[in-house]
Coordinates of C-alpha atoms and ligand atoms in Angstrom, one line a residue:
M16 CA -14.5 -29.0 -12.7
I17 CA -16.9 -26.1 -11.9
K18 CA -15.3 -22.7 -12.3
E19 CA -16.0 -20.7 -9.2
K20 CA -16.7 -16.9 -9.2
I21 CA -16.5 -15.3 -5.8
L22 CA -18.0 -12.1 -4.4
V23 CA -16.4 -10.6 -1.3
I24 CA -18.7 -8.1 0.4
G25 CA -16.8 -5.7 2.8
A26 CA -13.6 -6.3 0.9
S27 CA -12.0 -3.0 2.0
G28 CA -12.1 -3.9 5.7
Q29 CA -9.5 -5.4 8.0
I30 CA -10.2 -9.0 7.0
G31 CA -11.6 -8.3 3.5
V32 CA -8.4 -6.9 2.1
E33 CA -6.3 -9.9 3.1
L34 CA -9.0 -12.5 2.4
T35 CA -9.6 -11.1 -1.1
L36 CA -5.9 -11.2 -1.9
A37 CA -5.6 -14.8 -0.6
L38 CA -8.7 -15.9 -2.6
R39 CA -7.3 -14.2 -5.8
K40 CA -4.1 -16.3 -5.4
I41 CA -6.1 -19.5 -5.3
Y42 CA -8.9 -18.8 -7.8
G43 CA -7.2 -16.2 -10.1
N44 CA -7.6 -12.4 -10.0
A45 CA -10.6 -12.2 -12.4
S46 CA -12.6 -14.8 -10.4
V47 CA -12.8 -12.8 -7.2
V48 CA -14.9 -9.7 -7.3
A49 CA -14.2 -7.3 -4.4
S50 CA -17.0 -5.1 -3.2
D51 CA -17.6 -2.5 -0.5
L52 CA -19.6 0.6 0.4
R53 CA -16.4 2.6 0.8
E54 CA -13.7 3.1 -1.8
E55 CA -11.4 0.3 -3.0
N56 CA -8.6 -0.3 -0.6
E57 CA -5.2 0.7 -2.0
L58 CA -3.8 -2.8 -1.6
L59 CA -6.6 -4.2 -3.8
K60 CA -6.2 -1.7 -6.6
G61 CA -5.0 -3.4 -9.8
T62 CA -5.3 -6.9 -8.4
G63 CA -8.8 -7.7 -9.7
P64 CA -12.4 -6.6 -10.3
Y65 CA -14.0 -4.1 -7.8
V66 CA -17.6 -3.0 -7.6
S67 CA -19.1 -0.4 -5.3
L68 CA -22.0 -2.1 -3.5
D69 CA -24.3 -1.5 -0.5
V70 CA -25.2 -4.9 0.8
M71 CA -28.4 -3.4 2.3
N72 CA -29.7 -2.8 -1.2
K73 CA -31.0 -6.3 -1.9
E74 CA -32.0 -5.6 -5.5
M75 CA -28.5 -4.2 -6.4
L76 CA -26.9 -7.1 -4.6
H77 CA -29.1 -9.6 -6.6
V78 CA -28.2 -7.9 -9.9
Q79 CA -24.5 -8.1 -9.2
V80 CA -24.7 -11.8 -8.2
I81 CA -26.5 -12.6 -11.5
R82 CA -24.5 -10.2 -13.7
Q83 CA -21.1 -11.5 -12.4
N84 CA -22.2 -15.2 -12.4
I85 CA -21.3 -15.5 -8.7
T86 CA -21.1 -19.0 -7.3
Q87 CA -19.7 -18.2 -3.8
I88 CA -20.3 -15.3 -1.4
Y89 CA -18.1 -14.1 1.5
L90 CA -20.0 -11.6 3.6
L91 CA -17.7 -9.5 5.8
A92 CA -19.7 -6.2 6.1
A93 CA -20.6 -5.6 9.8
I94 CA -20.5 -3.1 12.6
L95 CA -18.2 -4.4 15.3
S96 CA -18.6 -4.4 19.1
A97 CA -17.4 -1.0 20.2
T98 CA -18.9 1.0 17.3
G99 CA -22.1 -1.1 17.7
E100 CA -22.6 0.2 21.3
K101 CA -22.6 3.8 20.0
N102 CA -25.4 3.0 17.5
P103 CA -27.2 -0.2 18.5
N104 CA -30.0 0.2 16.0
L105 CA -27.7 0.7 13.1
A106 CA -25.5 -2.3 14.2
W107 CA -28.5 -4.6 14.5
S108 CA -29.9 -3.4 11.1
L109 CA -26.7 -3.9 9.1
N110 CA -25.5 -7.1 10.8
M111 CA -28.8 -8.8 10.4
Q112 CA -30.2 -7.5 7.2
S113 CA -27.0 -8.0 5.3
L114 CA -27.0 -11.6 6.3
L115 CA -30.6 -12.2 5.4
N116 CA -30.2 -10.5 2.0
V117 CA -27.2 -12.7 1.2
L118 CA -28.8 -16.0 2.5
D119 CA -32.0 -15.3 0.5
I120 CA -30.2 -14.5 -2.7
A121 CA -27.8 -17.4 -2.2
K122 CA -30.8 -19.8 -1.8
E123 CA -32.6 -18.4 -4.9
E124 CA -29.5 -18.4 -7.1
K125 CA -28.3 -21.8 -5.9
I126 CA -25.0 -20.3 -4.7
H127 CA -22.5 -23.2 -4.0
K128 CA -21.1 -21.8 -0.7
V129 CA -21.5 -18.8 1.6
Y130 CA -19.1 -17.7 4.3
W131 CA -20.1 -15.4 7.1
P132 CA -18.0 -14.8 10.2
S133 CA -19.3 -14.8 13.8
S134 CA -17.3 -13.8 16.8
I135 CA -16.2 -14.6 20.4
A136 CA -18.7 -11.7 21.1
V137 CA -21.5 -14.3 21.1
F138 CA -20.3 -15.3 24.6
G139 CA -21.4 -13.3 27.6
P140 CA -20.7 -13.0 31.4
T141 CA -22.4 -16.4 32.1
S142 CA -20.2 -18.3 29.6
P143 CA -17.1 -20.1 31.0
K144 CA -14.1 -17.8 31.1
K145 CA -11.4 -20.3 30.4
D146 CA -11.4 -22.7 27.4
C147 CA -14.9 -21.7 26.6
P148 CA -16.5 -24.7 24.8
Q149 CA -18.3 -24.9 21.4
Q150 CA -21.6 -25.5 23.1
T151 CA -22.2 -23.7 26.3
V152 CA -24.3 -20.9 28.0
I153 CA -24.5 -18.0 25.5
E154 CA -25.9 -14.7 26.8
P155 CA -24.2 -11.8 25.0
I156 CA -24.5 -8.3 26.4
T157 CA -23.5 -6.3 23.3
V158 CA -25.8 -5.6 20.3
Y159 CA -22.9 -6.9 18.2
G160 CA -22.9 -10.2 20.1
I161 CA -26.7 -10.5 20.0
S162 CA -26.6 -10.0 16.2
K163 CA -23.8 -12.6 15.7
Y164 CA -25.7 -15.1 17.8
A165 CA -28.9 -14.6 15.9
G166 CA -26.9 -14.7 12.7
E167 CA -25.5 -18.1 13.6
F168 CA -29.0 -19.5 13.9
W169 CA -30.1 -18.0 10.6
C170 CA -27.1 -19.8 8.9
N171 CA -28.0 -23.0 10.6
Y172 CA -31.7 -22.5 9.5
Y173 CA -30.8 -22.0 5.8
H174 CA -28.6 -25.0 5.9
Q175 CA -31.2 -27.3 7.6
R176 CA -34.2 -26.1 5.7
W177 CA -32.9 -25.4 2.2
G178 CA -29.5 -27.2 2.2
L179 CA -27.5 -24.0 1.7
D180 CA -23.8 -24.7 2.2
V181 CA -23.1 -21.8 4.6
R182 CA -20.1 -22.0 6.9
S183 CA -18.9 -19.8 9.7
I184 CA -16.1 -19.2 12.3
R185 CA -16.3 -17.3 15.6
Y186 CA -13.1 -15.3 15.1
P187 CA -11.2 -14.1 18.2
G188 CA -9.7 -10.5 18.1
L189 CA -7.7 -10.2 14.9
I190 CA -4.3 -8.6 14.7
S191 CA -2.9 -7.4 11.3
Y192 CA -0.6 -4.9 9.7
K193 CA -2.0 -4.6 6.2
S194 CA -5.4 -3.0 6.9
A195 CA -6.7 -1.2 10.0
P196 CA -9.3 -2.6 12.4
G197 CA -12.8 -1.3 12.2
G198 CA -14.1 -0.5 15.7
G199 CA -13.7 -3.5 17.9
T200 CA -12.9 -4.0 21.6
T201 CA -9.8 -6.0 20.6
D202 CA -8.4 -3.1 18.4
Y203 CA -6.0 -2.2 21.2
A204 CA -3.8 -5.1 20.2
V205 CA -3.2 -3.5 16.8
E206 CA -3.0 0.1 17.9
I207 CA -0.3 -0.8 20.5
F208 CA 2.1 -1.8 17.6
H209 CA 1.7 1.4 15.7
E210 CA 2.1 3.5 18.9
A211 CA 5.1 1.5 20.1
L212 CA 6.9 2.1 16.8
E213 CA 5.8 5.8 16.4
E214 CA 5.6 7.1 20.0
K215 CA 7.4 4.4 22.1
K216 CA 4.4 4.6 24.4
Y217 CA 0.7 3.5 24.4
D218 CA -2.3 4.5 26.6
C219 CA -4.4 1.3 26.6
F220 CA -8.2 1.5 26.9
L221 CA -8.3 -1.9 28.7
Q222 CA -6.9 -2.8 32.1
E223 CA -3.5 -4.5 32.2
D224 CA -4.9 -7.9 33.3
T225 CA -7.7 -8.2 30.7
Y226 CA -7.1 -11.6 28.9
L227 CA -8.9 -12.1 25.6
P228 CA -8.7 -14.7 22.8
M229 CA -6.7 -13.3 19.9
M230 CA -5.4 -14.4 16.5
Y231 CA -2.8 -13.2 14.0
M232 CA -4.4 -12.5 10.6
P233 CA -2.4 -15.1 8.6
D234 CA -4.0 -17.7 10.9
A235 CA -7.5 -16.3 10.5
I236 CA -7.1 -16.4 6.7
K237 CA -5.7 -19.9 6.8
A238 CA -8.7 -21.0 9.0
T239 CA -11.2 -19.4 6.7
L240 CA -9.8 -21.0 3.6
E241 CA -9.4 -24.4 5.2
L242 CA -13.0 -24.4 6.5
M243 CA -14.3 -23.3 3.1
E244 CA -12.2 -26.0 1.3
A245 CA -13.2 -28.8 3.7
P246 CA -15.6 -31.5 2.3
A247 CA -19.2 -30.7 3.3
E248 CA -19.5 -34.0 5.2
K249 CA -16.7 -32.9 7.6
I250 CA -18.7 -29.8 8.7
T251 CA -20.7 -30.8 11.8
I252 CA -21.3 -27.3 13.0
R253 CA -23.6 -25.2 10.9
T254 CA -24.0 -22.3 13.5
S255 CA -20.3 -21.3 13.8
Y256 CA -17.0 -22.9 14.8
N257 CA -14.9 -21.9 17.9
I258 CA -11.3 -21.3 16.9
S259 CA -8.4 -20.4 19.0
G260 CA -5.0 -18.8 18.3
M261 CA -3.6 -17.3 21.5
S262 CA -4.7 -15.5 24.7
F263 CA -2.9 -12.6 26.3
S264 CA -3.4 -9.4 28.3
P265 CA -2.3 -5.9 27.5
K266 CA 0.5 -6.3 30.1
E267 CA 1.7 -9.5 28.4
I268 CA 1.7 -8.0 24.9
A269 CA 3.5 -4.9 26.2
A270 CA 6.2 -7.1 27.8
E271 CA 6.6 -8.9 24.4
I272 CA 7.0 -5.6 22.5
K273 CA 9.5 -4.4 25.1
K274 CA 11.8 -7.3 24.1
H275 CA 12.1 -5.6 20.7
I276 CA 11.7 -1.9 21.8
P277 CA 13.1 -1.7 25.3
E278 CA 12.1 2.0 25.8
F279 CA 8.4 1.2 25.2
I280 CA 6.0 2.2 28.0
I281 CA 2.4 1.2 28.5
S282 CA -0.2 3.1 30.6
Y283 CA -3.9 2.2 31.2
K284 CA -7.0 4.3 31.0
P285 CA -10.0 1.8 30.7
D286 CA -13.1 3.2 29.0
Y287 CA -16.5 1.7 28.1
R288 CA -14.8 -1.1 26.2
Q289 CA -13.6 -2.6 29.5
Q290 CA -17.1 -3.8 30.3
I291 CA -17.4 -5.4 26.9
A292 CA -14.0 -7.2 27.3
N293 CA -15.0 -8.3 30.8
S294 CA -18.0 -10.1 29.4
W295 CA -16.0 -12.2 26.9
P296 CA -14.1 -15.5 27.6
Q297 CA -10.4 -15.3 28.2
S298 CA -9.6 -18.4 26.1
I299 CA -11.5 -20.7 23.7
D300 CA -11.8 -24.4 23.4
D301 CA -11.6 -25.2 19.6
S302 CA -11.4 -29.0 19.8
V303 CA -14.4 -29.4 17.4
A304 CA -12.7 -27.4 14.6
R305 CA -9.5 -29.3 15.2
K306 CA -11.3 -32.7 14.9
D307 CA -13.7 -31.8 12.0
W308 CA -11.3 -30.0 9.6
G309 CA -7.9 -30.2 11.2
W310 CA -7.6 -26.6 12.5
K311 CA -4.2 -25.7 14.0
E312 CA -2.8 -22.2 14.4
D313 CA 0.8 -21.2 13.4
F314 CA 1.4 -18.1 15.5
D315 CA 1.8 -17.6 19.2
L316 CA 2.3 -14.2 20.9
S317 CA 6.0 -14.1 20.4
A318 CA 6.0 -15.1 16.7
M319 CA 3.2 -12.7 16.0
T320 CA 4.9 -9.8 17.8
K321 CA 8.1 -10.3 15.9
D322 CA 6.3 -10.5 12.5
M323 CA 4.2 -7.4 13.2
L324 CA 7.2 -5.3 14.1
E325 CA 9.1 -6.5 11.1
N326 CA 6.3 -5.7 8.7
L327 CA 4.9 -2.5 10.0
Ligands
NAD19 P1 -14.2 -3.9 9.1 O1 -15.1 -2.9 9.8 O2 -12.7 -3.7 9.1 O3 -14.7 -4.1 7.6 C1 -16.1 -4.2 7.3 C2 -16.2 -3.6 5.9 O4 -17.6 -3.7 5.6 C3 -15.8 -2.2 5.8 O5 -14.8 -2.0 4.7 C4 -17.1 -1.4 5.5 O6 -16.9 -0.3 4.6 C5 -17.9 -2.5 4.8 N1 -19.3 -2.2 4.9 C6 -20.0 -1.6 5.9 N2 -21.3 -1.4 5.6 C7 -21.5 -1.9 4.3 C8 -22.6 -2.0 3.5 N3 -23.8 -1.5 3.8 N4 -22.3 -2.6 2.2 C9 -21.1 -3.0 1.9 N5 -20.0 -2.9 2.7 C10 -20.2 -2.4 3.9 O7 -14.5 -5.3 9.8 P2 -13.6 -6.6 9.8 O8 -12.8 -6.6 11.0 O9 -12.9 -6.8 8.5 O10 -14.7 -7.8 10.1 C11 -15.2 -8.5 9.0 C12 -16.1 -9.5 9.6 O11 -15.4 -10.4 10.6 C13 -17.3 -8.9 10.4 O12 -18.4 -9.7 10.3 C14 -16.8 -9.0 11.8 O13 -17.9 -9.0 12.7 C15 -16.1 -10.3 11.8 N6 -15.1 -10.4 12.9 C16 -14.0 -9.5 13.0 C17 -13.1 -9.6 14.0 C18 -11.9 -8.7 14.1 O14 -11.2 -8.8 15.1 N7 -11.6 -8.0 13.0 C19 -13.3 -10.5 15.0 C20 -14.5 -11.3 15.0 C21 -15.3 -11.2 13.9
LIG20 N1 -12.6 -8.0 17.3 C1 -14.0 -8.0 17.4 C2 -14.4 -6.9 18.3 O1 -13.7 -6.5 19.2 C3 -14.5 -9.3 18.0 O2 -15.6 -9.7 17.2 O3 -15.5 -6.4 18.1

């Protein structure tokens, strides 16, 4: 059996911390190298190797891949939707160049597998709002969405042209308690839990009836690992898979939190992120992921809310 050695890029971020810990459980601590531009996350300290790495520096990335005998790469570094609108050039540059650097090195070094996440942000106002299908009209309005959509086609290109085994999921908004979100439009669904526990009130930056596709982090980690473990012949989508967990509005999540914290109050002050949220679908059709590699979520809104409040 081939011994895999995995490099996680962007390991100190919201997904990176939990994904690195999950990969270390499967492959062993020494076989998963965490890396990031910022300092090592507290939860990763002492659990395995960490290197400081700027993914934009292709030479340094290449050196690390060779030096550490890397066989799989998980690329999580990105600028998300809300932060991206504040600096579109930077978001385009990081989101695109990081992927091209990784794909190029992966091709050259014959890396076994690459993972790179896309997002529901690829969809735009002309995509279907309900049960948005895998293949549909895709006209994103954010720089983040444009970069993810272009990235999906680069993944497909490297697979078709050079046989690179690169796999991807269009994550919905992710909700977690271990590490903080990094500047997305769906971040309200994490902030609300912290504010509910600390202040018993929350001023939401989206309107009460804004439905968005969401997912609890344990489901996102499960989906990622299942996709990456699936036999290559089961993978029919080489752009990026739709996956779905749940769909709710700020009003609905507030009502769910109120069941546990009756004095909790929510108010609404929509800002520039409302327009981004309005452009995305409210729910996602993930039947292709279910058929190809058996995807099924574990958490609905009520189970996720209970677990978040118990763990925070
Ligand atoms: P995050 O912002 O929390 O983490 C990204 C990490 O990348 C950070 O720790 C950051 O320091 C690091 N990074 C930034 N620039 C870097 C560079 N030049 N070199 C090395 N590291 C660098 O983001 P996240 O929420 O963990 O998202 C991870 C991936 O998942 C991204 O591609 C994102 O688009 C995608 N995604 C996330 C969500 C979500 O709700 N969190 C939803 C859909 C898709
Ligand atoms: N959660 C992410 C964002 O809001 C979706 O990709 O940007």
